[in-house]
């Protein structure tokens, strides 16, 4: 911004009152030993973890989900207090899958 110099009088030091005020605040902060504070407006990117309900549809998706659960248990990312309840669910799942496999095998043998 150009500084307009009048024909008479003192030569202006600042281009506007806002710059004059900012300089005064900076000098005042420096004199008191405080740091100058400047407010800078800029966009900030925030990364958030979002929980998404998972509904696997294929065997590969189920395997990936169970592998992630296994890794979390191995890494200690599941609370000890929750392990017994989780173990009961895993046993129930194992029994259900085993039962389905046995029934499927029996049906296959009957067809022969």
mmCIF file of C-alpha atoms in Angstrom:
data_model
loop_
_atom_site.group_PDB
_atom_site.id
_atom_site.type_symbol
_atom_site.label_atom_id
_atom_site.label_comp_id
_atom_site.label_asym_id
_atom_site.label_seq_id
_atom_site.Cartn_x
_atom_site.Cartn_y
_atom_site.Cartn_z
ATOM 1 C CA UNK A 1 0.000 0.000 0.000
ATOM 2 C CA UNK A 2 1.553 3.303 -0.972
ATOM 3 C CA UNK A 3 2.105 5.923 1.712
ATOM 4 C CA UNK A 4 0.757 9.325 0.721
ATOM 5 C CA UNK A 5 3.173 12.032 1.770
ATOM 6 C CA UNK A 6 1.526 15.366 2.498
ATOM 7 C CA UNK A 7 3.043 18.593 1.156
ATOM 8 C CA UNK A 8 3.589 19.919 4.661
ATOM 9 C CA UNK A 9 4.058 18.434 8.095
ATOM 10 C CA UNK A 10 5.622 15.260 9.302
ATOM 11 C CA UNK A 11 6.319 12.367 6.972
ATOM 12 C CA UNK A 12 4.002 9.478 7.904
ATOM 13 C CA UNK A 13 5.640 6.394 9.337
ATOM 14 C CA UNK A 14 2.717 3.992 8.766
ATOM 15 C CA UNK A 15 0.430 3.397 5.809
ATOM 16 C CA UNK A 16 -2.676 3.001 7.989
ATOM 17 C CA UNK A 17 -3.917 3.141 11.547
ATOM 18 C CA UNK A 18 -4.112 -0.686 11.771
ATOM 19 C CA UNK A 19 -0.371 -1.007 11.011
ATOM 20 C CA UNK A 20 0.397 1.767 13.497
ATOM 21 C CA UNK A 21 -1.611 -0.100 16.188
ATOM 22 C CA UNK A 22 0.092 -3.405 15.371
ATOM 23 C CA UNK A 23 3.530 -1.791 15.689
ATOM 24 C CA UNK A 24 2.561 -0.252 19.024
ATOM 25 C CA UNK A 25 1.387 -3.684 20.308
ATOM 26 C CA UNK A 26 4.663 -5.293 19.172
ATOM 27 C CA UNK A 27 6.756 -2.609 20.907
ATOM 28 C CA UNK A 28 4.683 -2.897 24.068
ATOM 29 C CA UNK A 29 5.071 -6.712 24.134
ATOM 30 C CA UNK A 30 8.825 -6.439 23.556
ATOM 31 C CA UNK A 31 9.187 -3.866 26.346
ATOM 32 C CA UNK A 32 7.353 -6.087 28.864
ATOM 33 C CA UNK A 33 9.388 -9.160 27.912
ATOM 34 C CA UNK A 34 6.386 -11.001 26.508
ATOM 35 C CA UNK A 35 6.367 -12.603 23.114
ATOM 36 C CA UNK A 36 4.411 -10.996 20.367
ATOM 37 C CA UNK A 37 1.216 -12.865 19.595
ATOM 38 C CA UNK A 38 0.040 -13.047 16.033
ATOM 39 C CA UNK A 39 -3.233 -14.683 15.128
ATOM 40 C CA UNK A 40 -2.923 -16.534 11.847
ATOM 41 C CA UNK A 41 -6.039 -17.756 10.141
ATOM 42 C CA UNK A 42 -5.396 -20.857 8.073
ATOM 43 C CA UNK A 43 -7.111 -24.172 7.384
ATOM 44 C CA UNK A 44 -6.009 -27.053 9.581
ATOM 45 C CA UNK A 45 -6.467 -30.671 8.578
ATOM 46 C CA UNK A 46 -7.756 -32.834 11.430
ATOM 47 C CA UNK A 47 -7.465 -36.600 11.247
ATOM 48 C CA UNK A 48 -10.101 -38.482 13.214
ATOM 49 C CA UNK A 49 -10.646 -42.146 13.797
ATOM 50 C CA UNK A 50 -14.222 -43.057 12.966
ATOM 51 C CA UNK A 51 -15.830 -46.331 14.003
ATOM 52 C CA UNK A 52 -17.703 -48.012 11.200
ATOM 53 C CA UNK A 53 -20.037 -50.951 11.703
ATOM 54 C CA UNK A 54 -18.678 -53.889 9.742
ATOM 55 C CA UNK A 55 -20.946 -56.350 7.977
ATOM 56 C CA UNK A 56 -18.724 -58.867 6.154
ATOM 57 C CA UNK A 57 -20.388 -60.636 3.249
ATOM 58 C CA UNK A 58 -17.732 -62.949 1.808
ATOM 59 C CA UNK A 59 -15.490 -65.577 3.434
ATOM 60 C CA UNK A 60 -12.478 -63.362 2.650
ATOM 61 C CA UNK A 61 -14.046 -60.409 4.493
ATOM 62 C CA UNK A 62 -14.826 -62.657 7.499
ATOM 63 C CA UNK A 63 -11.250 -63.973 7.478
ATOM 64 C CA UNK A 64 -9.834 -60.440 7.368
ATOM 65 C CA UNK A 65 -12.064 -59.398 10.273
ATOM 66 C CA UNK A 66 -11.087 -62.431 12.369
ATOM 67 C CA UNK A 67 -7.389 -61.862 11.559
ATOM 68 C CA UNK A 68 -7.688 -58.248 12.751
ATOM 69 C CA UNK A 69 -9.318 -59.449 15.977
ATOM 70 C CA UNK A 70 -6.572 -62.060 16.446
ATOM 71 C CA UNK A 71 -3.872 -59.423 15.945
ATOM 72 C CA UNK A 72 -5.539 -57.071 18.439
ATOM 73 C CA UNK A 73 -5.657 -59.839 21.052
ATOM 74 C CA UNK A 74 -1.994 -60.748 20.371
ATOM 75 C CA UNK A 75 -0.920 -57.096 20.576
ATOM 76 C CA UNK A 76 -2.726 -56.613 23.893
ATOM 77 C CA UNK A 77 -5.253 -54.192 22.421
ATOM 78 C CA UNK A 78 -8.162 -56.095 24.014
ATOM 79 C CA UNK A 79 -8.662 -55.601 27.753
ATOM 80 C CA UNK A 80 -7.911 -58.601 29.980
ATOM 81 C CA UNK A 81 -11.340 -58.177 31.565
ATOM 82 C CA UNK A 82 -12.969 -58.829 28.169
ATOM 83 C CA UNK A 83 -10.975 -61.952 27.257
ATOM 84 C CA UNK A 84 -13.281 -64.494 28.962
ATOM 85 C CA UNK A 85 -16.379 -63.099 27.273
ATOM 86 C CA UNK A 86 -14.532 -63.008 23.963
ATOM 87 C CA UNK A 87 -13.300 -66.579 24.490
ATOM 88 C CA UNK A 88 -16.863 -67.751 25.088
ATOM 89 C CA UNK A 89 -17.923 -66.149 21.799
ATOM 90 C CA UNK A 90 -14.989 -67.708 19.952
ATOM 91 C CA UNK A 91 -15.849 -71.158 21.356
ATOM 92 C CA UNK A 92 -19.499 -70.700 20.318
ATOM 93 C CA UNK A 93 -18.380 -69.658 16.823
ATOM 94 C CA UNK A 94 -16.020 -72.632 16.570
ATOM 95 C CA UNK A 95 -18.774 -75.041 17.654
ATOM 96 C CA UNK A 96 -21.246 -73.519 15.174
ATOM 97 C CA UNK A 97 -18.766 -73.742 12.281
ATOM 98 C CA UNK A 98 -17.750 -77.296 13.274
ATOM 99 C CA UNK A 99 -21.408 -78.366 13.467
ATOM 100 C CA UNK A 100 -22.136 -76.937 10.024
ATOM 101 C CA UNK A 101 -19.106 -78.714 8.550
ATOM 102 C CA UNK A 102 -20.150 -82.050 10.116
ATOM 103 C CA UNK A 103 -23.736 -81.701 8.838
ATOM 104 C CA UNK A 104 -22.443 -80.776 5.394
ATOM 105 C CA UNK A 105 -20.168 -83.834 5.377
ATOM 106 C CA UNK A 106 -23.081 -86.085 6.381
ATOM 107 C CA UNK A 107 -25.242 -84.688 3.549
ATOM 108 C CA UNK A 108 -22.436 -85.254 1.049
ATOM 109 C CA UNK A 109 -22.044 -88.890 2.193
ATOM 110 C CA UNK A 110 -25.800 -89.507 1.827
ATOM 111 C CA UNK A 111 -25.719 -88.269 -1.755
ATOM 112 C CA UNK A 112 -23.063 -90.854 -2.713
#
